[in-house]
XYZ file of C-alpha atoms in Angstrom:
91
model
C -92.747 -145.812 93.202
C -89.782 -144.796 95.332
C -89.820 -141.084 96.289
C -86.534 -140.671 98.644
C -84.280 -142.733 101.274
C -82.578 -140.808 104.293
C -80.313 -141.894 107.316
C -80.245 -140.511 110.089
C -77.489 -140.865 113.066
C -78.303 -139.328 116.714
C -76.238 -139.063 119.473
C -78.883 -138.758 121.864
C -82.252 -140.399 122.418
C -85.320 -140.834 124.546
C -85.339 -144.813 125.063
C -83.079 -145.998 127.466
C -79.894 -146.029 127.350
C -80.281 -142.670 126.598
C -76.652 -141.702 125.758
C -75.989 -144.605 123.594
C -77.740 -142.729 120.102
C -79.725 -144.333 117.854
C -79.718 -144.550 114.129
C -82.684 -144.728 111.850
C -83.347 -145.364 108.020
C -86.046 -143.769 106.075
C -87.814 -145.167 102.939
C -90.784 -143.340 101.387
C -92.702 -144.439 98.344
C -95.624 -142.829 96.654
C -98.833 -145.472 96.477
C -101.403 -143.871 93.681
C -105.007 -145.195 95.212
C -107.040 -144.249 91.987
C -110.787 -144.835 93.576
C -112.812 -144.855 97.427
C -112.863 -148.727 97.304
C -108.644 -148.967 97.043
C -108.906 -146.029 100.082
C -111.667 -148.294 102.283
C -108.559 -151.275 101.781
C -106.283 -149.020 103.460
C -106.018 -150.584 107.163
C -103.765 -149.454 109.966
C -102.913 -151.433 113.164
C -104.444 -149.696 116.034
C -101.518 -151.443 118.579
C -99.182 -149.134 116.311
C -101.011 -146.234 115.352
C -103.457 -144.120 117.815
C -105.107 -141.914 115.069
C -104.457 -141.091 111.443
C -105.707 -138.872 108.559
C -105.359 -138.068 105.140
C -103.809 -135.052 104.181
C -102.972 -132.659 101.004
C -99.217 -132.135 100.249
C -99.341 -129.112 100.918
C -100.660 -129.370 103.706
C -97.308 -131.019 105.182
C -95.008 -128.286 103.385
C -96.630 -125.950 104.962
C -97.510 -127.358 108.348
C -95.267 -128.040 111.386
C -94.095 -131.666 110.750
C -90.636 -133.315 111.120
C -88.199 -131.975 108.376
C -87.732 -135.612 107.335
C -91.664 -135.474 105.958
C -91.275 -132.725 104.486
C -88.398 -133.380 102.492
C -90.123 -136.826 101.459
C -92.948 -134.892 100.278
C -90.748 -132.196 98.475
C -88.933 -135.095 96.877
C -92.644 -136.917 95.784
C -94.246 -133.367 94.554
C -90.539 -132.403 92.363
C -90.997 -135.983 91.355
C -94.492 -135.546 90.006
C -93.147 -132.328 87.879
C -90.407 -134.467 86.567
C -93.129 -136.867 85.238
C -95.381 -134.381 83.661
C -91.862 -133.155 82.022
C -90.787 -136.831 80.722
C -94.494 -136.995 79.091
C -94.438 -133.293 77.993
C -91.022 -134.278 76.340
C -92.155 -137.683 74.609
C -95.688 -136.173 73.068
């Protein structure tokens, strides 16, 4: 399910050439793993990613992450109300 899709323009960046900007694109989508043996499938590439870890929603709301995550987030949880709504509404 999609959730949200940003851009993002920069004038500035890290990489070399530093003053030549960058541009990025964002796309989140929410993946509903409904049991331990979908979670045990999940499989990151260690050349890409050092560490990872689950975490609550809230959790990212809350905690000091990049605005971009936690508008993705915002956008899945106001997402999830609208759902509950749309069944509420067809009951």
């Amino acid at each position: 399910v999609a959730v949200c899709a940003q851009a993002f323009a920069f004038g500035m960046r890290e990489q070399e050439p530093k003053h030549h900007g960058t541009t990025d694109a964002q796309f989140c989508y929410k993946v509903q793993l409904l049991n331990e043996d979908e979670v045990k499938k999940v499989v990151l590439d260690e050349n890409e990613y050092s560490e990872s870890e689950w975490k609550l929603p809230s959790e990212i709301t809350e905690g000091n992450y990049h605005p971009a995550l936690k508008y993705a987030v915002g956008n899945m949880l106001a997402g999830n109300v609208l759902e509950k709504m749309e069944r509420k509404v067809e009951e």
